[in-house]
PDB file of C-alpha atoms in Angstrom:
ATOM      1  CA  UNK A   1     -50.707  40.617  10.312  1.00 78.00           C
ATOM      2  CA  UNK A   2     -51.101  37.640   8.063  1.00 91.00           C
ATOM      3  CA  UNK A   3     -52.541  38.476   4.550  1.00 94.00           C
ATOM      4  CA  UNK A   4     -54.131  35.498   3.536  1.00 96.00           C
ATOM      5  CA  UNK A   5     -55.484  36.674   0.253  1.00 95.00           C
ATOM      6  CA  UNK A   6     -51.759  36.211  -0.769  1.00 96.00           C
ATOM      7  CA  UNK A   7     -51.441  33.173   0.548  1.00 97.00           C
ATOM      8  CA  UNK A   8     -52.755  29.529  -1.211  1.00 97.00           C
ATOM      9  CA  UNK A   9     -54.382  26.483  -0.130  1.00 97.00           C
ATOM     10  CA  UNK A  10     -55.565  23.371  -1.880  1.00 97.00           C
ATOM     11  CA  UNK A  11     -58.316  25.516  -3.594  1.00 95.00           C
ATOM     12  CA  UNK A  12     -56.462  28.435  -4.616  1.00 96.00           C
ATOM     13  CA  UNK A  13     -56.404  31.902  -2.792  1.00 96.00           C
ATOM     14  CA  UNK A  14     -56.469  31.403   0.883  1.00 97.00           C
ATOM     15  CA  UNK A  15     -58.804  34.062   1.846  1.00 97.00           C
ATOM     16  CA  UNK A  16     -61.301  31.818   3.169  1.00 97.00           C
ATOM     17  CA  UNK A  17     -59.259  30.285   5.690  1.00 98.00           C
ATOM     18  CA  UNK A  18     -59.399  32.467   8.900  1.00 97.00           C
ATOM     19  CA  UNK A  19     -63.612  31.583   8.703  1.00 98.00           C
ATOM     20  CA  UNK A  20     -62.635  28.032   8.133  1.00 98.00           C
ATOM     21  CA  UNK A  21     -60.210  28.092  11.371  1.00 98.00           C
ATOM     22  CA  UNK A  22     -63.390  30.182  13.287  1.00 98.00           C
ATOM     23  CA  UNK A  23     -65.791  27.271  12.058  1.00 98.00           C
ATOM     24  CA  UNK A  24     -62.959  24.791  13.236  1.00 98.00           C
ATOM     25  CA  UNK A  25     -62.681  26.565  16.807  1.00 97.00           C
ATOM     26  CA  UNK A  26     -66.275  26.226  17.216  1.00 96.00           C
ATOM     27  CA  UNK A  27     -66.305  22.386  15.863  1.00 97.00           C
ATOM     28  CA  UNK A  28     -63.219  20.839  16.070  1.00 96.00           C
ATOM     29  CA  UNK A  29     -64.148  17.339  15.240  1.00 96.00           C
ATOM     30  CA  UNK A  30     -67.154  18.066  12.906  1.00 97.00           C
ATOM     31  CA  UNK A  31     -64.819  20.320  10.549  1.00 98.00           C
ATOM     32  CA  UNK A  32     -61.150  18.691  10.801  1.00 97.00           C
ATOM     33  CA  UNK A  33     -61.630  16.739   7.766  1.00 97.00           C
ATOM     34  CA  UNK A  34     -63.099  19.840   5.843  1.00 98.00           C
ATOM     35  CA  UNK A  35     -59.901  22.108   7.098  1.00 98.00           C
ATOM     36  CA  UNK A  36     -57.881  19.173   6.164  1.00 98.00           C
ATOM     37  CA  UNK A  37     -58.798  19.127   2.675  1.00 98.00           C
ATOM     38  CA  UNK A  38     -57.736  22.547   2.182  1.00 98.00           C
ATOM     39  CA  UNK A  39     -54.666  22.580   4.289  1.00 98.00           C
ATOM     40  CA  UNK A  40     -53.368  19.229   4.249  1.00 98.00           C
ATOM     41  CA  UNK A  41     -55.240  17.214   1.670  1.00 97.00           C
ATOM     42  CA  UNK A  42     -54.506  13.130   2.031  1.00 95.00           C
ATOM     43  CA  UNK A  43     -52.385  14.325   4.986  1.00 94.00           C
ATOM     44  CA  UNK A  44     -49.280  14.717   2.555  1.00 93.00           C
ATOM     45  CA  UNK A  45     -49.415  18.100   0.656  1.00 96.00           C
ATOM     46  CA  UNK A  46     -49.291  21.257   2.466  1.00 97.00           C
ATOM     47  CA  UNK A  47     -49.555  25.196   1.223  1.00 97.00           C
ATOM     48  CA  UNK A  48     -48.321  28.562   2.347  1.00 97.00           C
ATOM     49  CA  UNK A  49     -51.531  28.534   4.114  1.00 98.00           C
ATOM     50  CA  UNK A  50     -50.971  25.501   5.924  1.00 98.00           C
ATOM     51  CA  UNK A  51     -48.009  26.732   7.788  1.00 98.00           C
ATOM     52  CA  UNK A  52     -49.540  30.238   8.344  1.00 98.00           C
ATOM     53  CA  UNK A  53     -52.232  28.512  10.372  1.00 98.00           C
ATOM     54  CA  UNK A  54     -49.737  27.355  12.810  1.00 98.00           C
ATOM     55  CA  UNK A  55     -50.209  30.201  15.079  1.00 98.00           C
ATOM     56  CA  UNK A  56     -53.798  29.813  15.363  1.00 98.00           C
ATOM     57  CA  UNK A  57     -53.393  26.050  15.974  1.00 98.00           C
ATOM     58  CA  UNK A  58     -51.112  26.891  18.997  1.00 98.00           C
ATOM     59  CA  UNK A  59     -53.546  29.340  20.438  1.00 98.00           C
ATOM     60  CA  UNK A  60     -56.646  27.078  20.015  1.00 97.00           C
ATOM     61  CA  UNK A  61     -54.806  24.364  21.671  1.00 98.00           C
ATOM     62  CA  UNK A  62     -53.580  26.381  24.533  1.00 97.00           C
ATOM     63  CA  UNK A  63     -57.056  27.407  25.124  1.00 96.00           C
ATOM     64  CA  UNK A  64     -58.984  23.852  24.681  1.00 89.00           C
ATOM     65  CA  UNK A  65     -58.852  20.654  26.390  1.00 88.00           C
ATOM     66  CA  UNK A  66     -59.591  17.308  25.917  1.00 90.00           C
ATOM     67  CA  UNK A  67     -61.046  15.976  22.526  1.00 93.00           C
ATOM     68  CA  UNK A  68     -61.005  19.574  21.143  1.00 95.00           C
ATOM     69  CA  UNK A  69     -57.160  19.942  22.075  1.00 97.00           C
ATOM     70  CA  UNK A  70     -56.394  16.508  20.625  1.00 97.00           C
ATOM     71  CA  UNK A  71     -58.005  17.241  17.165  1.00 97.00           C
ATOM     72  CA  UNK A  72     -56.132  20.663  16.949  1.00 98.00           C
ATOM     73  CA  UNK A  73     -52.969  18.951  17.589  1.00 98.00           C
ATOM     74  CA  UNK A  74     -53.649  16.234  15.066  1.00 98.00           C
ATOM     75  CA  UNK A  75     -54.188  18.822  12.403  1.00 98.00           C
ATOM     76  CA  UNK A  76     -51.316  20.821  13.346  1.00 98.00           C
ATOM     77  CA  UNK A  77     -49.178  17.539  13.355  1.00 98.00           C
ATOM     78  CA  UNK A  78     -50.287  16.481   9.928  1.00 98.00           C
ATOM     79  CA  UNK A  79     -49.207  19.727   8.677  1.00 98.00           C
ATOM     80  CA  UNK A  80     -45.866  19.814  10.061  1.00 98.00           C
ATOM     81  CA  UNK A  81     -45.268  16.114   8.977  1.00 97.00           C
ATOM     82  CA  UNK A  82     -45.003  17.302   5.362  1.00 96.00           C
ATOM     83  CA  UNK A  83     -42.465  19.779   6.415  1.00 94.00           C
ATOM     84  CA  UNK A  84     -38.504  18.008   5.675  1.00 88.00           C
ATOM     85  CA  UNK A  85     -36.562  18.222   8.380  1.00 83.00           C
ATOM     86  CA  UNK A  86     -34.405  21.593   8.573  1.00 85.00           C
ATOM     87  CA  UNK A  87     -36.881  23.285   6.519  1.00 89.00           C
ATOM     88  CA  UNK A  88     -37.415  27.066   7.115  1.00 95.00           C
ATOM     89  CA  UNK A  89     -40.762  26.507   8.694  1.00 96.00           C
ATOM     90  CA  UNK A  90     -38.796  25.298  11.831  1.00 97.00           C
ATOM     91  CA  UNK A  91     -37.402  28.811  12.436  1.00 96.00           C
ATOM     92  CA  UNK A  92     -40.444  30.882  11.036  1.00 97.00           C
ATOM     93  CA  UNK A  93     -42.393  29.383  13.470  1.00 98.00           C
ATOM     94  CA  UNK A  94     -40.630  28.056  16.253  1.00 98.00           C
ATOM     95  CA  UNK A  95     -42.851  29.774  18.927  1.00 98.00           C
ATOM     96  CA  UNK A  96     -45.937  28.259  17.802  1.00 98.00           C
ATOM     97  CA  UNK A  97     -44.291  24.944  17.199  1.00 98.00           C
ATOM     98  CA  UNK A  98     -42.755  25.111  20.638  1.00 98.00           C
ATOM     99  CA  UNK A  99     -46.312  25.485  22.088  1.00 98.00           C
ATOM    100  CA  UNK A 100     -47.718  22.986  20.073  1.00 98.00           C
ATOM    101  CA  UNK A 101     -44.980  20.254  21.294  1.00 98.00           C
ATOM    102  CA  UNK A 102     -45.694  21.305  24.470  1.00 98.00           C
ATOM    103  CA  UNK A 103     -49.128  20.281  24.656  1.00 98.00           C
ATOM    104  CA  UNK A 104     -48.657  17.381  22.841  1.00 98.00           C
ATOM    105  CA  UNK A 105     -46.099  16.017  25.339  1.00 97.00           C
ATOM    106  CA  UNK A 106     -48.768  17.014  27.840  1.00 97.00           C
ATOM    107  CA  UNK A 107     -51.710  15.191  26.177  1.00 97.00           C
ATOM    108  CA  UNK A 108     -49.481  11.828  25.367  1.00 97.00           C
ATOM    109  CA  UNK A 109     -49.359  11.723  29.214  1.00 95.00           C
ATOM    110  CA  UNK A 110     -53.309  11.997  29.419  1.00 94.00           C
ATOM    111  CA  UNK A 111     -53.965   9.839  26.670  1.00 93.00           C
ATOM    112  CA  UNK A 112     -56.271   6.665  27.807  1.00 88.00           C
ATOM    113  CA  UNK A 113     -56.120   4.543  24.615  1.00 92.00           C
ATOM    114  CA  UNK A 114     -52.945   3.649  22.469  1.00 94.00           C
ATOM    115  CA  UNK A 115     -54.958   4.582  19.106  1.00 94.00           C
ATOM    116  CA  UNK A 116     -55.063   8.512  20.350  1.00 95.00           C
ATOM    117  CA  UNK A 117     -51.419   7.717  21.984  1.00 97.00           C
ATOM    118  CA  UNK A 118     -49.820   6.606  18.837  1.00 97.00           C
ATOM    119  CA  UNK A 119     -51.233   9.307  16.690  1.00 97.00           C
ATOM    120  CA  UNK A 120     -50.568  12.022  19.220  1.00 98.00           C
ATOM    121  CA  UNK A 121     -46.934  10.473  19.244  1.00 98.00           C
ATOM    122  CA  UNK A 122     -46.558  10.863  15.647  1.00 98.00           C
ATOM    123  CA  UNK A 123     -47.354  14.580  16.065  1.00 98.00           C
ATOM    124  CA  UNK A 124     -44.847  15.011  18.721  1.00 98.00           C
ATOM    125  CA  UNK A 125     -42.417  13.769  16.252  1.00 98.00           C
ATOM    126  CA  UNK A 126     -43.489  16.065  13.655  1.00 98.00           C
ATOM    127  CA  UNK A 127     -42.804  18.852  15.713  1.00 98.00           C
ATOM    128  CA  UNK A 128     -39.375  18.073  16.362  1.00 97.00           C
ATOM    129  CA  UNK A 129     -38.839  17.343  12.602  1.00 96.00           C
ATOM    130  CA  UNK A 130     -38.434  13.507  12.839  1.00 96.00           C
ATOM    131  CA  UNK A 131     -39.165  12.380   9.158  1.00 94.00           C
ATOM    132  CA  UNK A 132     -40.822   8.863   8.610  1.00 95.00           C
ATOM    133  CA  UNK A 133     -41.799   8.137  11.821  1.00 97.00           C
ATOM    134  CA  UNK A 134     -43.816  11.051  12.291  1.00 96.00           C
ATOM    135  CA  UNK A 135     -46.357   9.445   9.972  1.00 95.00           C
ATOM    136  CA  UNK A 136     -45.409   5.270  10.244  1.00 95.00           C
ATOM    137  CA  UNK A 137     -45.871   4.631  13.718  1.00 96.00           C
ATOM    138  CA  UNK A 138     -49.580   4.287  13.369  1.00 93.00           C
ATOM    139  CA  UNK A 139     -48.950   0.709  12.033  1.00 93.00           C
ATOM    140  CA  UNK A 140     -48.468  -0.266  15.634  1.00 94.00           C
ATOM    141  CA  UNK A 141     -52.032   0.874  15.841  1.00 90.00           C
ATOM    142  CA  UNK A 142     -53.453  -0.752  12.992  1.00 91.00           C
ATOM    143  CA  UNK A 143     -51.204  -3.780  13.679  1.00 93.00           C
ATOM    144  CA  UNK A 144     -49.746  -4.022  10.142  1.00 95.00           C
ATOM    145  CA  UNK A 145     -47.328  -2.993   7.886  1.00 96.00           C
ATOM    146  CA  UNK A 146     -46.388  -3.797   4.120  1.00 95.00           C
ATOM    147  CA  UNK A 147     -42.916  -4.457   3.104  1.00 96.00           C
ATOM    148  CA  UNK A 148     -40.867  -5.941   0.496  1.00 95.00           C
ATOM    149  CA  UNK A 149     -37.990  -8.389   0.876  1.00 96.00           C
ATOM    150  CA  UNK A 150     -34.748  -6.938   0.362  1.00 95.00           C
ATOM    151  CA  UNK A 151     -33.219 -10.219  -1.697  1.00 96.00           C
ATOM    152  CA  UNK A 152     -36.042 -11.641  -3.577  1.00 95.00           C
ATOM    153  CA  UNK A 153     -38.579  -8.732  -3.419  1.00 94.00           C
ATOM    154  CA  UNK A 154     -41.708 -10.432  -2.525  1.00 94.00           C
ATOM    155  CA  UNK A 155     -44.364  -8.241  -1.097  1.00 94.00           C
ATOM    156  CA  UNK A 156     -45.261  -9.150   2.748  1.00 94.00           C
ATOM    157  CA  UNK A 157     -47.327  -8.230   5.639  1.00 95.00           C
ATOM    158  CA  UNK A 158     -45.305  -7.402   9.231  1.00 96.00           C
ATOM    159  CA  UNK A 159     -48.133  -7.741  11.521  1.00 96.00           C
ATOM    160  CA  UNK A 160     -47.672  -6.770  15.115  1.00 96.00           C
ATOM    161  CA  UNK A 161     -50.721  -7.747  17.026  1.00 92.00           C
ATOM    162  CA  UNK A 162     -51.512  -7.864  20.884  1.00 88.00           C
ATOM    163  CA  UNK A 163     -50.959 -11.661  20.815  1.00 86.00           C
ATOM    164  CA  UNK A 164     -49.378 -12.878  17.400  1.00 92.00           C
ATOM    165  CA  UNK A 165     -46.588 -10.890  15.613  1.00 96.00           C
ATOM    166  CA  UNK A 166     -45.107 -12.303  12.473  1.00 95.00           C
ATOM    167  CA  UNK A 167     -44.381 -12.149   9.024  1.00 95.00           C
ATOM    168  CA  UNK A 168     -46.386 -13.268   5.832  1.00 93.00           C
ATOM    169  CA  UNK A 169     -46.624 -13.228   2.164  1.00 89.00           C
ATOM    170  CA  UNK A 170     -50.119 -14.529   1.684  1.00 85.00           C
ATOM    171  CA  UNK A 171     -53.427 -12.506   2.916  1.00 82.00           C
ATOM    172  CA  UNK A 172     -53.577 -13.627   6.526  1.00 76.00           C
ATOM    173  CA  UNK A 173     -56.852 -11.486   6.785  1.00 70.00           C
ATOM    174  CA  UNK A 174     -58.794 -14.181   4.581  1.00 68.00           C
ATOM    175  CA  UNK A 175     -57.317 -17.419   5.471  1.00 73.00           C
ATOM    176  CA  UNK A 176     -54.791 -19.545   7.383  1.00 79.00           C
ATOM    177  CA  UNK A 177     -51.460 -19.028   6.392  1.00 81.00           C
ATOM    178  CA  UNK A 178     -48.102 -19.783   7.021  1.00 87.00           C
ATOM    179  CA  UNK A 179     -46.476 -17.252   9.522  1.00 91.00           C
ATOM    180  CA  UNK A 180     -42.596 -16.624  10.402  1.00 95.00           C
ATOM    181  CA  UNK A 181     -42.637 -15.424  13.878  1.00 96.00           C
ATOM    182  CA  UNK A 182     -41.011 -11.805  14.106  1.00 97.00           C
ATOM    183  CA  UNK A 183     -37.672 -11.433  16.170  1.00 98.00           C
ATOM    184  CA  UNK A 184     -38.425  -8.342  18.681  1.00 98.00           C
ATOM    185  CA  UNK A 185     -35.459  -6.326  19.927  1.00 98.00           C
ATOM    186  CA  UNK A 186     -34.685  -6.973  23.628  1.00 96.00           C
ATOM    187  CA  UNK A 187     -35.437  -3.570  25.645  1.00 91.00           C
ATOM    188  CA  UNK A 188     -31.373  -3.160  26.325  1.00 94.00           C
ATOM    189  CA  UNK A 189     -30.498  -3.869  22.427  1.00 96.00           C
ATOM    190  CA  UNK A 190     -33.035  -0.334  21.661  1.00 97.00           C
ATOM    191  CA  UNK A 191     -31.170   2.665  20.759  1.00 97.00           C
ATOM    192  CA  UNK A 192     -31.780   5.732  19.703  1.00 97.00           C
ATOM    193  CA  UNK A 193     -35.672   6.820  18.644  1.00 97.00           C
ATOM    194  CA  UNK A 194     -36.465   3.400  19.501  1.00 98.00           C
ATOM    195  CA  UNK A 195     -35.072   3.245  22.958  1.00 98.00           C
ATOM    196  CA  UNK A 196     -36.787   7.058  23.470  1.00 98.00           C
ATOM    197  CA  UNK A 197     -40.186   5.764  21.948  1.00 98.00           C
ATOM    198  CA  UNK A 198     -40.039   2.716  24.495  1.00 98.00           C
ATOM    199  CA  UNK A 199     -39.263   4.414  27.486  1.00 98.00           C
ATOM    200  CA  UNK A 200     -41.816   7.270  26.591  1.00 97.00           C
ATOM    201  CA  UNK A 201     -44.490   4.609  26.226  1.00 98.00           C
ATOM    202  CA  UNK A 202     -43.815   2.516  29.767  1.00 97.00           C
ATOM    203  CA  UNK A 203     -43.627   6.014  31.459  1.00 97.00           C
ATOM    204  CA  UNK A 204     -46.826   7.093  29.864  1.00 97.00           C
ATOM    205  CA  UNK A 205     -48.648   3.368  31.146  1.00 96.00           C
ATOM    206  CA  UNK A 206     -49.106   2.552  27.298  1.00 97.00           C
ATOM    207  CA  UNK A 207     -48.154  -0.991  27.232  1.00 95.00           C
ATOM    208  CA  UNK A 208     -49.496  -2.076  24.218  1.00 94.00           C
ATOM    209  CA  UNK A 209     -47.068   0.422  22.298  1.00 96.00           C
ATOM    210  CA  UNK A 210     -44.201  -0.645  24.612  1.00 97.00           C
ATOM    211  CA  UNK A 211     -44.988  -3.867  23.955  1.00 96.00           C
ATOM    212  CA  UNK A 212     -45.156  -3.484  19.761  1.00 97.00           C
ATOM    213  CA  UNK A 213     -41.668  -1.057  19.890  1.00 98.00           C
ATOM    214  CA  UNK A 214     -39.348  -4.049  20.226  1.00 98.00           C
ATOM    215  CA  UNK A 215     -41.068  -5.776  17.082  1.00 98.00           C
ATOM    216  CA  UNK A 216     -41.371  -2.458  14.899  1.00 98.00           C
ATOM    217  CA  UNK A 217     -37.399  -2.230  15.481  1.00 98.00           C
ATOM    218  CA  UNK A 218     -36.669  -5.863  15.557  1.00 98.00           C
ATOM    219  CA  UNK A 219     -35.965  -7.987  12.447  1.00 98.00           C
ATOM    220  CA  UNK A 220     -38.204 -10.360  10.509  1.00 98.00           C
ATOM    221  CA  UNK A 221     -37.685 -13.327   7.931  1.00 97.00           C
ATOM    222  CA  UNK A 222     -39.083 -13.399   4.551  1.00 95.00           C
ATOM    223  CA  UNK A 223     -41.205 -16.220   4.402  1.00 90.00           C
ATOM    224  CA  UNK A 224     -40.196 -16.918   0.855  1.00 91.00           C
ATOM    225  CA  UNK A 225     -36.448 -17.278   0.772  1.00 94.00           C
ATOM    226  CA  UNK A 226     -35.669 -16.754   4.527  1.00 94.00           C
ATOM    227  CA  UNK A 227     -33.528 -13.594   4.103  1.00 97.00           C
ATOM    228  CA  UNK A 228     -33.717 -11.775   7.679  1.00 98.00           C
ATOM    229  CA  UNK A 229     -33.850  -7.922   7.802  1.00 97.00           C
ATOM    230  CA  UNK A 230     -34.591  -5.320   9.692  1.00 98.00           C
ATOM    231  CA  UNK A 231     -38.400  -4.186   9.930  1.00 98.00           C
ATOM    232  CA  UNK A 232     -38.012  -0.926  10.525  1.00 97.00           C
ATOM    233  CA  UNK A 233     -35.371  -0.454   7.459  1.00 96.00           C
ATOM    234  CA  UNK A 234     -37.682  -2.052   5.172  1.00 96.00           C
ATOM    235  CA  UNK A 235     -40.755   0.420   6.554  1.00 96.00           C
ATOM    236  CA  UNK A 236     -38.257   3.328   5.977  1.00 94.00           C
ATOM    237  CA  UNK A 237     -36.959   2.219   2.699  1.00 92.00           C
ATOM    238  CA  UNK A 238     -40.739   1.741   1.712  1.00 86.00           C
ATOM    239  CA  UNK A 239     -41.515   5.170   2.504  1.00 80.00           C
ATOM    240  CA  UNK A 240     -38.419   6.838   0.437  1.00 62.00           C
ATOM    241  CA  UNK A 241     -39.537   4.962  -2.521  1.00 46.00           C
TER     242      UNK A 241
END
């Protein structure tokens, strides 16, 4: 039996969290933001009560379907994305994490649009302890990453759009700018996580996501100095910093 009073959330003692979870159960989409303010503010900070909520999240996800299940999985995924790979939480809460992973895997096969698919894919990776990409895949959905050149340090945009994929150091949203085309990896060159994600997106019928992954795990050239670099490496470097 969880003694919530001895745990903490963003507001201090977590004795109120069970009631908040009850409200979340009744109205997942309406209470999601409030719940995250307590358990995972800014989607980057967690507390003892955050992980203690995982068994409840697993039960809720198993008993719900459709949009309600998705909100639950996204909440649990946000919490787990804050747990470093190898953290004790993966052992202590292995049973609910395994159930959340199973249900997310199922939801991915049923997702209809790229936005929901990408966010659920991040949740899946968070339950596996995959760092960085459990938060950074969403650029595939927004179509944009911000990185810096590993040689000259200039800030630039990496744009992975439905039609155009390029790098630029100018604000392309406000005016016509000089664009340097990205250099995608071939599907045959993808390996490890990149190959797994690409194969998964294809199997799930998510063509837009599958199209973007070779660019994400491909190469770009700095529009200022011409240095060619790995897009994924610069995203990862920026996250570590």
